[in-house]
Coordinates of C-alpha atoms in Angstrom, one line a residue:
X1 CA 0.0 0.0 0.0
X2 CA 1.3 3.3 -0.9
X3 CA 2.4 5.6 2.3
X4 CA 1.5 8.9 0.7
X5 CA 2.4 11.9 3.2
X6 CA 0.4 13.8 5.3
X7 CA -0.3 17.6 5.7
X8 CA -0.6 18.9 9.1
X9 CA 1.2 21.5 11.6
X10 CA 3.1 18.7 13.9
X11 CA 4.1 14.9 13.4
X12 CA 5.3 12.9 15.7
X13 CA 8.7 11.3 14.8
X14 CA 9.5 7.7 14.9
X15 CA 12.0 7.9 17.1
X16 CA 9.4 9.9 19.4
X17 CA 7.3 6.7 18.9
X18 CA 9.6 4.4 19.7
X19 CA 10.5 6.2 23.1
X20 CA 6.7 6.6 24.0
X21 CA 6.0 2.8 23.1
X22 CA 9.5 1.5 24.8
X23 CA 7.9 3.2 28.7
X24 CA 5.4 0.5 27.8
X25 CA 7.2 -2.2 27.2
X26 CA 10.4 -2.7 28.7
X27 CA 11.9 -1.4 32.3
X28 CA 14.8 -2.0 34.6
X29 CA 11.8 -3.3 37.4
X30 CA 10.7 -5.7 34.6
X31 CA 14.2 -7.1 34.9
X32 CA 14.3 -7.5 38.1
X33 CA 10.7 -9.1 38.5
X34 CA 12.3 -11.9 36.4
X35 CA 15.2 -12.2 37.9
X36 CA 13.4 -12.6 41.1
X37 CA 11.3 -15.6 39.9
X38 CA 14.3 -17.4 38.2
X39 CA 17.7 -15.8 39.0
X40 CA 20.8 -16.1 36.8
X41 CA 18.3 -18.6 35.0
X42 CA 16.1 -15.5 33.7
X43 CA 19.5 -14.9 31.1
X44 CA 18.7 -18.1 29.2
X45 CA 15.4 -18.0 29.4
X46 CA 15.7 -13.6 27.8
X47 CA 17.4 -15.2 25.4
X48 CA 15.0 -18.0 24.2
X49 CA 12.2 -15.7 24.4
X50 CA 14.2 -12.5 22.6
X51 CA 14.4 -15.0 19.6
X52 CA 11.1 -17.2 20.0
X53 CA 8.9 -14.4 21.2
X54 CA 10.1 -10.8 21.4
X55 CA 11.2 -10.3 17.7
X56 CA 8.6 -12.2 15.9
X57 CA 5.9 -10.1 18.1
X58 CA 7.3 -6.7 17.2
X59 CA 7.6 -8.1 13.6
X60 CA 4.0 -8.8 13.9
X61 CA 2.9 -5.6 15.4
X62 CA 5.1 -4.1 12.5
X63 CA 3.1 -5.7 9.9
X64 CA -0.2 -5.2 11.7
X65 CA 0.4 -1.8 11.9
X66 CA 1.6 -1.2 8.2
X67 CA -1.8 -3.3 7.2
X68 CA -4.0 -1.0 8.9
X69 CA -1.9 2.0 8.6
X70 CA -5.0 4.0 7.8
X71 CA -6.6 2.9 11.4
X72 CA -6.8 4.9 15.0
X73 CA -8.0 2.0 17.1
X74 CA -4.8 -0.3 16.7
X75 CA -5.2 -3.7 18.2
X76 CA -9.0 -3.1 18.2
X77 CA -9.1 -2.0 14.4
X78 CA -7.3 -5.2 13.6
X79 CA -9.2 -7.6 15.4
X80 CA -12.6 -5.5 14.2
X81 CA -10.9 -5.5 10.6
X82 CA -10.3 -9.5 10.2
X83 CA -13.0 -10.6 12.5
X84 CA -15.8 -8.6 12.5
X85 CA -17.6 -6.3 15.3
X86 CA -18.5 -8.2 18.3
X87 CA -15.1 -9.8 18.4
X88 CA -13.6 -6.2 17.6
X89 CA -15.8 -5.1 20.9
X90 CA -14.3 -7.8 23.4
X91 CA -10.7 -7.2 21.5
X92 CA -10.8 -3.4 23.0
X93 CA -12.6 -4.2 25.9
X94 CA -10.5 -6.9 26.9
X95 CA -7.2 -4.9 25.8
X96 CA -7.9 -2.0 27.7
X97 CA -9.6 -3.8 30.8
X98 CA -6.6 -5.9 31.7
X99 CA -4.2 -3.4 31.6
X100 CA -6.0 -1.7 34.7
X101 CA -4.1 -3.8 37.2
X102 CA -0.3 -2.4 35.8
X103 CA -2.1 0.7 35.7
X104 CA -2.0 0.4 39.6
X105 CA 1.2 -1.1 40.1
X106 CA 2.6 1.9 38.4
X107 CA 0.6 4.1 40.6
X108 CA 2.3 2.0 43.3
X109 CA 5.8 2.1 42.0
X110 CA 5.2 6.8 41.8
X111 CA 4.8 6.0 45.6
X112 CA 7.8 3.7 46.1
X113 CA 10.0 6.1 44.1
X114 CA 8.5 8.6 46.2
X115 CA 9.4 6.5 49.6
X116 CA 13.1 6.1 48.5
X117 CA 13.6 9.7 47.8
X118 CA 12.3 10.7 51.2
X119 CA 13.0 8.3 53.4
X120 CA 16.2 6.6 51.8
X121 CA 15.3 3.6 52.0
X122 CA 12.7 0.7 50.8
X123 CA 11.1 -0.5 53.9
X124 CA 7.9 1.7 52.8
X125 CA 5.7 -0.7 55.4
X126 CA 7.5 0.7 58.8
X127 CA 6.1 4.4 57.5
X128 CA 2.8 3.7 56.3
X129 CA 0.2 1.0 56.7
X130 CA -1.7 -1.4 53.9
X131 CA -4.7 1.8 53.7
X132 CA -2.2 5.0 53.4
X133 CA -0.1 3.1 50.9
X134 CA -3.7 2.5 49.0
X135 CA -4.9 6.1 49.4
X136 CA -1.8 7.3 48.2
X137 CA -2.2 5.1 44.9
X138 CA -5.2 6.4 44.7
X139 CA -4.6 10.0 44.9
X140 CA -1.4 9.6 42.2
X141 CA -3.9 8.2 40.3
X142 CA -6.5 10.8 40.4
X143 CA -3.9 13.6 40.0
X144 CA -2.9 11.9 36.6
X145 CA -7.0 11.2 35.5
X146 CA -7.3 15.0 36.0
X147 CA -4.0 15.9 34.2
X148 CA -4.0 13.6 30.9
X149 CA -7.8 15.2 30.6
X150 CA -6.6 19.3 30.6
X151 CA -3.4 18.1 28.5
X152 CA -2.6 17.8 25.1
X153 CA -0.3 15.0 23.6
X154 CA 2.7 17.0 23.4
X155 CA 3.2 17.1 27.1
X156 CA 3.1 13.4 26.8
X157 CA 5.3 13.4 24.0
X158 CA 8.1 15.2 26.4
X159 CA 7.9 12.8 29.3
X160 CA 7.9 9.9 26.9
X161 CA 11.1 10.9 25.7
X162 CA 12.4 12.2 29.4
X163 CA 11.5 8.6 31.3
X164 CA 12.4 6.5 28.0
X165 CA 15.6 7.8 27.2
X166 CA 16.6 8.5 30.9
X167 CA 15.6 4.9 31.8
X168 CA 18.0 3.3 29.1
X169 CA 20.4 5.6 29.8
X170 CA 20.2 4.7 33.8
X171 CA 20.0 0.9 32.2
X172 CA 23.6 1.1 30.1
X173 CA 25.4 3.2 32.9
X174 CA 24.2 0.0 35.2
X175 CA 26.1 -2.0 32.7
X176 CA 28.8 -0.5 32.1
X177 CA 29.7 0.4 35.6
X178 CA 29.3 -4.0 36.4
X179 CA 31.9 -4.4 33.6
X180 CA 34.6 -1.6 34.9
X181 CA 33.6 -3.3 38.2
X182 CA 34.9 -6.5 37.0
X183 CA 37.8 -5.1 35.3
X184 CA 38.6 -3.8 38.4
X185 CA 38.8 -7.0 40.5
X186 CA 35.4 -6.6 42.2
X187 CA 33.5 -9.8 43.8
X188 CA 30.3 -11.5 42.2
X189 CA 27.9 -12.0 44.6
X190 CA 26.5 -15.2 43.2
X191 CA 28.5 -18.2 43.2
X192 CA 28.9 -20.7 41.2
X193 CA 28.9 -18.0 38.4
X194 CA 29.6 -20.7 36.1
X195 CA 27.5 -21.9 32.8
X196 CA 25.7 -24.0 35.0
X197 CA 24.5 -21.3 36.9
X198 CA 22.6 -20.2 33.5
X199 CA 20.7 -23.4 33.1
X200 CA 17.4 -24.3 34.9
X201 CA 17.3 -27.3 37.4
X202 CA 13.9 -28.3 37.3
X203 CA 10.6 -27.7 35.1
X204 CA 7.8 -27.9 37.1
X205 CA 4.6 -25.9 37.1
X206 CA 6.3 -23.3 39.4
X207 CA 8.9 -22.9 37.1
X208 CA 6.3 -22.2 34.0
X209 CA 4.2 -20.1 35.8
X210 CA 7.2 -17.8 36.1
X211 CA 7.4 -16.6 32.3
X212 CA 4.1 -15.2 32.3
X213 CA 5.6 -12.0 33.8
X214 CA 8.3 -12.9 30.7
X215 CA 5.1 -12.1 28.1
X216 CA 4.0 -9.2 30.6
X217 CA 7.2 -8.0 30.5
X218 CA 7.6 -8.5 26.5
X219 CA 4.5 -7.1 25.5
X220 CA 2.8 -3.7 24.4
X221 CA 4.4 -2.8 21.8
X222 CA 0.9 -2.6 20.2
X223 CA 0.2 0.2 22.3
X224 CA 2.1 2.8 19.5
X225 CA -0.2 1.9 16.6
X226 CA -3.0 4.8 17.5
X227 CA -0.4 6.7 17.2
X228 CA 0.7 6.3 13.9
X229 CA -2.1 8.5 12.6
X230 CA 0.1 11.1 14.3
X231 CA 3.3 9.9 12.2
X232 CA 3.9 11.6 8.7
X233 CA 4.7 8.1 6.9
X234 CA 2.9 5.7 8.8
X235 CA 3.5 2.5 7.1
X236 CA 7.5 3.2 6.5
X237 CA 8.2 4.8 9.6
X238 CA 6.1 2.6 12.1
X239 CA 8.3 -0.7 11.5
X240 CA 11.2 1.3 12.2
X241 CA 9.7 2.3 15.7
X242 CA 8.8 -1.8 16.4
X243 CA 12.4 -2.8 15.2
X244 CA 14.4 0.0 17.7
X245 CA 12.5 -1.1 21.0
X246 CA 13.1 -4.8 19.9
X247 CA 17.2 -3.9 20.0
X248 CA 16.5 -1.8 23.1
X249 CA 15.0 -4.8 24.6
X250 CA 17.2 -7.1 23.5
X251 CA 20.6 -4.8 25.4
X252 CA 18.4 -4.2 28.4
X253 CA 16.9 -7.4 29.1
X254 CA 20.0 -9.9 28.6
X255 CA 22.8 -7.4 29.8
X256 CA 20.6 -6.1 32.5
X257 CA 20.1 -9.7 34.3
X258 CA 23.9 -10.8 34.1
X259 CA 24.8 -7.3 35.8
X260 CA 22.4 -8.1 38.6
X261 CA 23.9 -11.4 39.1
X262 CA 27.1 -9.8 39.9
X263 CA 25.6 -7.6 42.7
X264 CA 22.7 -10.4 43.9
X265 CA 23.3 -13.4 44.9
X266 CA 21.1 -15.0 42.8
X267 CA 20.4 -18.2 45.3
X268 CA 19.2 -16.1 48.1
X269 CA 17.4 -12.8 47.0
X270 CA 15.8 -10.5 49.3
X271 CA 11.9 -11.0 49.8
X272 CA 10.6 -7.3 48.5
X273 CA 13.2 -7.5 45.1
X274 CA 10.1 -7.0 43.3
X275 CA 9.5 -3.8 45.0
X276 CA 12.9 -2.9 45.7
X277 CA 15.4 -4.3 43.6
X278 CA 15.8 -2.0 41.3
X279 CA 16.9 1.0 44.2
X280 CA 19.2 -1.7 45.7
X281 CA 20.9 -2.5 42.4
X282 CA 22.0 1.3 42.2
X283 CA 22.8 2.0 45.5
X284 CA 25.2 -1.2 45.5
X285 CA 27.3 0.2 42.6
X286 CA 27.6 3.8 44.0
X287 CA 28.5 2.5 47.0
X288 CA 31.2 0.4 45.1
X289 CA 32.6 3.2 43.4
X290 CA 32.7 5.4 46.1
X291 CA 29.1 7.9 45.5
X292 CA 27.7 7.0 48.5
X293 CA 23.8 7.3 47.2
X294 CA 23.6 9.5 44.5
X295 CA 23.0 6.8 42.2
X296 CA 20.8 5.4 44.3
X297 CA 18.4 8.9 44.5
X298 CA 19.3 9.8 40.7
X299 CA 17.9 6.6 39.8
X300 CA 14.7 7.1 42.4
X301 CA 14.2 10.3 40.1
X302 CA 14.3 8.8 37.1
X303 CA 12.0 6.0 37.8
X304 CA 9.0 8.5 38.7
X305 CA 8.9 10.2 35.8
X306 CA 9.5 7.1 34.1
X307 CA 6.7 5.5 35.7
X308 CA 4.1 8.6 35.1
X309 CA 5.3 8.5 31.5
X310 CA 4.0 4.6 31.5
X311 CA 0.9 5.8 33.6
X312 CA 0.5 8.5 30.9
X313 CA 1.2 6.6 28.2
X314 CA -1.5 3.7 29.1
X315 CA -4.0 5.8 30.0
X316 CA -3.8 7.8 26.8
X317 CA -3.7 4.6 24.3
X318 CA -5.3 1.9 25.9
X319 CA -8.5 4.4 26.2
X320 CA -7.4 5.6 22.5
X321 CA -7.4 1.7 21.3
X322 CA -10.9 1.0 23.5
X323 CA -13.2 3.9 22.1
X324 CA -11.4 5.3 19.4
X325 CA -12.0 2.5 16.9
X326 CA -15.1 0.5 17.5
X327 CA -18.4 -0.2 16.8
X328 CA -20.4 1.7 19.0
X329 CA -23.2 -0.4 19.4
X330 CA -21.6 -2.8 22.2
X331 CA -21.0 0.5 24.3
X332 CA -23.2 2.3 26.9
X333 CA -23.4 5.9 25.6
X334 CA -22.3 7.4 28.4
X335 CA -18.4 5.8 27.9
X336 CA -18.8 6.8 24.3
X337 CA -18.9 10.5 24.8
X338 CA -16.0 13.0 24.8
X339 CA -15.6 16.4 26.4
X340 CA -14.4 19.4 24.4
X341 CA -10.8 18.3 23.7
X342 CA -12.2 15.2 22.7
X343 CA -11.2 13.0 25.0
X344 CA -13.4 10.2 26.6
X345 CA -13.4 11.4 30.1
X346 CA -16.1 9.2 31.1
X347 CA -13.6 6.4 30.0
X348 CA -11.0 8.0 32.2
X349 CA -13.7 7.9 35.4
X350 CA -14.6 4.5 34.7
X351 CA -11.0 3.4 34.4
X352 CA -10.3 5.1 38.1
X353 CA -13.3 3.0 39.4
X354 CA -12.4 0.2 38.5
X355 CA -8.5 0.8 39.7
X356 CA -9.7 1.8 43.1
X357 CA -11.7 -1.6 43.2
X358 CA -8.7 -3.3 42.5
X359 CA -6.6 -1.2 45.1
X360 CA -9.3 -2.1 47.8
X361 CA -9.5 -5.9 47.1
X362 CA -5.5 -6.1 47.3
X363 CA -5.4 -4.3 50.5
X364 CA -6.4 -8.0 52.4
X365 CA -3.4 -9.1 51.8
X366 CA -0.9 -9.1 54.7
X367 CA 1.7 -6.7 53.8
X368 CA 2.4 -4.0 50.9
X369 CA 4.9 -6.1 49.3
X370 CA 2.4 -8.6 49.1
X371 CA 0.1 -6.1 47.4
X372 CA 3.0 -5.1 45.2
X373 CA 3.8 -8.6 43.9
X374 CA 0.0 -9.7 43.5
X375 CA -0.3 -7.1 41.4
X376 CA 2.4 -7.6 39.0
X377 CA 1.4 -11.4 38.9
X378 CA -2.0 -10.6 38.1
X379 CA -0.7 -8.8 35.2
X380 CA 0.9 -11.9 33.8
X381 CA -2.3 -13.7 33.8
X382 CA -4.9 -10.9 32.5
X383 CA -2.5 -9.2 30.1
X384 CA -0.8 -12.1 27.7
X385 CA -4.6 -13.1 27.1
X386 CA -5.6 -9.8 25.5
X387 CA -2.6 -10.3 23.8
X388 CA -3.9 -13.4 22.3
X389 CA -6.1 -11.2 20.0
X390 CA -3.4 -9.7 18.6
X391 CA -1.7 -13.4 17.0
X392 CA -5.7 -14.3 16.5
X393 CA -5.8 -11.0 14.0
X394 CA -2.6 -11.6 12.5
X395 CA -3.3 -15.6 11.8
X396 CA -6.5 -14.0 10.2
X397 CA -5.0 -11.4 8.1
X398 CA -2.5 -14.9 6.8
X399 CA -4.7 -16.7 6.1
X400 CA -7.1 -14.4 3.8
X401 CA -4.2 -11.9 2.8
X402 CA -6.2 -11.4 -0.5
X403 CA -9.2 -9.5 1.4
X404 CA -6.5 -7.1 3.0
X405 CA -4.0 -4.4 1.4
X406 CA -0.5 -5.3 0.5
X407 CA 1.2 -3.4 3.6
X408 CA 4.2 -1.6 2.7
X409 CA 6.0 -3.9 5.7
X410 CA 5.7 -7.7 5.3
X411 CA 6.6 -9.7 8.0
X412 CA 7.4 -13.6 6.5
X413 CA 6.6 -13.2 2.8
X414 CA 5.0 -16.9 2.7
X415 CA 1.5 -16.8 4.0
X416 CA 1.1 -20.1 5.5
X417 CA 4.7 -19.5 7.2
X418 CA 3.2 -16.4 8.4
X419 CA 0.5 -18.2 9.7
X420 CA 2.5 -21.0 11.5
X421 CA 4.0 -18.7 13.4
X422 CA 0.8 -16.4 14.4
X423 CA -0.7 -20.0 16.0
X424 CA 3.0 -20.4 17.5
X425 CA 2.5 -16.6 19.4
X426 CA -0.9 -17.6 19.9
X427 CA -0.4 -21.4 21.6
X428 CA 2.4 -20.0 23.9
X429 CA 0.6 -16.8 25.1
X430 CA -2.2 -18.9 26.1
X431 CA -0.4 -21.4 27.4
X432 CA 1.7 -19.3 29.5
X433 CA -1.7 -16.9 31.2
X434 CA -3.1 -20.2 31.9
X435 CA 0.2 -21.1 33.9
X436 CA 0.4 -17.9 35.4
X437 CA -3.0 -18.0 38.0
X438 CA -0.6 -20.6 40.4
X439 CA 0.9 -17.9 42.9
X440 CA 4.7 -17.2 42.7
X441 CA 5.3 -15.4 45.7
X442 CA 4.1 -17.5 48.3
X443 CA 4.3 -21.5 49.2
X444 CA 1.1 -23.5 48.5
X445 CA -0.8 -24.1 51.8
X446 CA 0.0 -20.4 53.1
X447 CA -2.7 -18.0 53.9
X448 CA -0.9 -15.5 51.3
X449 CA -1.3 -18.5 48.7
X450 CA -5.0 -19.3 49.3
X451 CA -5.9 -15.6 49.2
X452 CA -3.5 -14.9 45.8
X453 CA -4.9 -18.0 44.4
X454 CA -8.5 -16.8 45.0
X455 CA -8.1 -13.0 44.0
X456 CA -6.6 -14.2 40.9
X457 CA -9.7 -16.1 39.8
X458 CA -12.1 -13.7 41.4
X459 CA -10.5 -10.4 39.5
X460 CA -10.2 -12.2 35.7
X461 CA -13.7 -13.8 36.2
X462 CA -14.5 -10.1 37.4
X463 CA -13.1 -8.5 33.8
X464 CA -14.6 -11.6 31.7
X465 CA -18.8 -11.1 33.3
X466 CA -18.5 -6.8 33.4
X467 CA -17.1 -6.9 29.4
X468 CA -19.9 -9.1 28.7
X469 CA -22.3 -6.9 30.3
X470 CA -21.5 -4.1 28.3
X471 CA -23.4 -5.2 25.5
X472 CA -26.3 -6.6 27.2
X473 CA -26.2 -2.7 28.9
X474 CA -26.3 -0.6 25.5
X475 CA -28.8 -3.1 24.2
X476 CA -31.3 -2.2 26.6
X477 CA -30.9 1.2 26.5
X478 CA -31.7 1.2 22.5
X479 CA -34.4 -1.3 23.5
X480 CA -36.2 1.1 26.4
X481 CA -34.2 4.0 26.8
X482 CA -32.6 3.2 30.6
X483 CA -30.8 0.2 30.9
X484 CA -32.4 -0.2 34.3
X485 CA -35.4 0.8 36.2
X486 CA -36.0 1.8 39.5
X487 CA -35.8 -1.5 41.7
X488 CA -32.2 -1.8 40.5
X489 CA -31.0 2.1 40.8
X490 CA -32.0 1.1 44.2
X491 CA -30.3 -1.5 44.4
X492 CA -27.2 0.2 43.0
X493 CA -27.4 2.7 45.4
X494 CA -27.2 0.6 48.5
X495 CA -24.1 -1.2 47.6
X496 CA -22.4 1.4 46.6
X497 CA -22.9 3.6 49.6
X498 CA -23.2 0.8 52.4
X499 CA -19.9 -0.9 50.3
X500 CA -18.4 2.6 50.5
X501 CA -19.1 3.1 54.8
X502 CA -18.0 -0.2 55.7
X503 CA -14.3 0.2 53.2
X504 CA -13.7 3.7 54.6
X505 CA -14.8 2.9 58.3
X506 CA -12.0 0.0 58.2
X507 CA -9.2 1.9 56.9
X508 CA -10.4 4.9 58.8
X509 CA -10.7 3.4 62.4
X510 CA -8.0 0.6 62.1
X511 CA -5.1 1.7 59.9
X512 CA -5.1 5.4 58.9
X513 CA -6.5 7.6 62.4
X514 CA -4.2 6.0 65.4
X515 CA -5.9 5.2 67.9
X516 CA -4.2 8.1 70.4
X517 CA -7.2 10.1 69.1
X518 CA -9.6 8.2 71.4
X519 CA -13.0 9.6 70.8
X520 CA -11.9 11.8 67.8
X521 CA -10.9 8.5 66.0
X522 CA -14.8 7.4 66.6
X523 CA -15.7 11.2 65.4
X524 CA -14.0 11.4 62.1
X525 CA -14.8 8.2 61.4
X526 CA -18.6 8.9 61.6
X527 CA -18.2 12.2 59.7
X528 CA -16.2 10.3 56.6
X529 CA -19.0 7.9 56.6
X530 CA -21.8 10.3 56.5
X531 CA -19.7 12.2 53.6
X532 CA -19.1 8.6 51.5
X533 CA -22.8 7.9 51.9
X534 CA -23.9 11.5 50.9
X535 CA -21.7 11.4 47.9
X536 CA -22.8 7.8 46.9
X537 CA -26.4 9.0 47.1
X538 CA -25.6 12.3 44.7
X539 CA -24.2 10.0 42.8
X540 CA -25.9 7.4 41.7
X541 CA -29.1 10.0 41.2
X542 CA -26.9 12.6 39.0
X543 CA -26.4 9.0 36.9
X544 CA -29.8 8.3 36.6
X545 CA -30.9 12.0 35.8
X546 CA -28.2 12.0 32.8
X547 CA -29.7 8.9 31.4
X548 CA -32.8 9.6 31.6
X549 CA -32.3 13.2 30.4
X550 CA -29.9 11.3 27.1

């Protein structure tokens, strides 16, 4: 297909792309999460997955993207493309519902970065409880909703090139500071640091439920096609912004995890790595060379702009890919509507409803850390199988490449090679989610097990029934108007505002008010619930007065 230019005041350069799209996919934490779960092990198992996985799924995105060069919805306007409405539907919904949980964790990681810079150090849980650490989320969160609605993309352009390029940077300095290290005479930590330290002892389903958070890690790079309407030569440029984060990922991932073997010891790893690791990485090697922290709080900096570039990033093309490219019949009207600089701000509230649900359902587990690495987990499950659409569309567009244009970008010239691998992608994503709902961070039999095990179910079936309802809603409100009557406004209405008392009066009266208050604690806690309740009540009858009034 022909990429014929564009005329327009301001494109966005592929390089620009590339840096936006590489906050999504790749980050020093997502090596350490890895390294966590496998240790020295994780380098082999970067490498198979570089070549089996990595490249081949940017190549695919690549030729996706060059397809449908023409398209705003990305992932959603391929699935719609090859596959037809409905499927397009639960392709966005799916897509932009399951990236709600690392929406949260990188609300949680802006407060980590936030606890190292202040306190200096990473044990977060000795200076907040399980309910500050959430309301924190929460208000990082809400600062960001209000933000990416006032703000044009170029502001998001800037931080995306800020957090990206700062984040490699901090990522090659961390290797090339191990290898003077080692020139220098300095220890490994882990020993044997031998060839057989490289190679796994065991597969067992522990083991495979591990490279989940390898996929997690992997994908996104979908997440740049909306953008491409915003490129001056979609269809040329676009593979070039897929090829650079594949060789970004390829330096960062492999190099990354042998460097952390040298300051780890890969057999015994501390318990909040996940949380931490990154912050005690830098703050080893300073101290090695003699900096004392500044690594340690230059790095700090660097990850929270880095992470609100990712939470800026998401938020702007995972809504983008949800509404901006599908039929919207499957939608209630309300999430279909956008405010005057066009974006879907009712998407945006909806998206920060359904993160603080997710924030309040972590908070029973026992300690933040746990929080922190149930989260991340949960990503591995609920985010490789929205990626599964993304192979689906691409077997699709193989195997009837004569419906589709000839894309300037052809990954595999052979179709039915083409399509081979598309069902390989496919097969090991699924394989791989399914894998991933067996804890990682706990031992079976624990309480922490029972309760991950549990949540994990709970919040995918959770995703899977409210993306089905969607439909069933905007149905019935062609059909009569409301898509409910009285009896269950009603009924909406009491769980929200007796679910809302009975959260806040918990993290009110037992974590966040000490009890030194005495009566005052029993005071404010009566005066937030009589607020929650109030505001549920205006709530849920402003919603039914704009329906009824659309």
């Amino acid at each position: 297909m022909p990429d014929t230019a564009k005329t327009r005041s301001h494109y966005i350069p592929w390089i620009v792309v590339a840096l936006m799209d590489f906050v999504t996919v790749i980050g020093f934490d997502d090596i350490i999460y890895n390294f966590q779960n496998q240790g020295l092990v994780a380098v082999t198992s970067w490498v198979l997955m570089t070549f089996l996985y990595v490249i081949p799924y940017s190549l695919i995105v690549a030729h996706l993207g060059s397809t449908f060069s023409a398209d705003a919805g990305g992932i959603t306007s391929w699935v719609r493309e090859t596959n037809g409405d409905l499927i397009g539907y639960f392709a966005a919904w799916f897509y932009w519902i399951t990236g709600l949980p690392y929406v949260v964790d990188v609300a949680n990681s802006v407060v980590v970065s936030f606890g190292w810079m202040v306190n200096g150090d990473g044990d977060i849980q000795s200076h907040m409880t399980n309910a500050w650490f959430g309301l924190l989320t929460a208000v990082v969160f809400v600062l960001f909703i209000w933000f990416q609605s006032r703000f044009k993309n170029k502001s998001l352009e800037i931080m995306s090139v800020v957090g990206g390029g700062a984040m490699f940077i901090m990522t090659v300095l961390f290797v090339f500071m191990t290898i003077a290290g080692l020139t220098a005479g300095n220890p490994i930590k882990t020993q044997p640091f031998n060839f057989g330290a490289f190679l796994p002892k065991h597969f067992n389903l522990q083991f495979l439920a591990t490279f989940a958070l390898f996929i997690f890690a992997m994908n996104g790079s979908e997440l740049a096609a909306p953008y491409t309407a915003d490129m001056k030569h979609p269809s040329r440029d676009f593979p070039k912004a897929l090829k650079m984060i594949a060789v970004m990922t390829m330096f960062m991932t492999l190099l990354g995890t042998f460097s952390l073997g040298v300051y780890f010891n890969a057999h015994h790893l501390p318990n909040d790595l996940k949380m931490n690791g990154s912050y005690y990485a830098f703050q080893a090697i300073g101290r090695q060379f003699g900096l004392g922290n500044i690594l340690l709080y230059l790095f700090a900096g660097v990850q929270c702009i880095y992470m609100l570039a990712q939470l800026a990033v998401i938020l702007d093309a995972s809504t983008r890919v949800f509404l901006g490219d599908m039929a919207k019949k499957y939608m209630p009207t309300q999430l279909t509507k956008v405010n005057d600089a066009g974006l879907p701000i009712n998407g945006y509230w909806m998206t920060t409803i359904l993160c603080g649900i997710i924030m309040v359902v972590a908070g029973f587990l026992p300690q933040i850390n746990d929080i922190f690495n149930w989260l991340l987990n949960l990503n591995g499950i609920v985010s490789p199988f929205s990626t599964c659409f993304l192979f689906w569309a691409f077997m699709m567009v193989r195997l009837h490449s004569d419906r589709y244009p000839t894309p300037s970008y052809t990954y595999l010239k052979n179709d039915k090679v083409g399509f081979i691998v598309g069902l390989w992608m496919f097969a090991i994503t699924l394989f791989f989610a399914i894998m991933a709902f067996q804890p990682v961070d706990a031992k079976p039999g624990t309480r922490l097990y029972t309760w991950s095990l549990i949540l994990n179910i709970l919040v995918t079936l959770g995703m899977v029934l409210l993306g089905v309802l969607m439909p069933w809603i905007a149905k019935r409100q062609r059909q009569h108007g409301l898509a409910f009557g009285r009896p269950m406004w009603y009924l909406a209405t009491v769980i929200l505002v007796v679910g809302g008392v009975a959260i806040f009066s918990y993290g009110i009266y037992q974590e966040i008010v000490p009890a030194s208050f005495g009566i005052w604690r029993i005071v404010i806690t009566v005066l937030v619930d009589i607020a929650v309740a109030g505001w549920g009540l205006k709530v849920t009858a402003n919603g039914r007065k704009q329906i009824i009034a659309e």
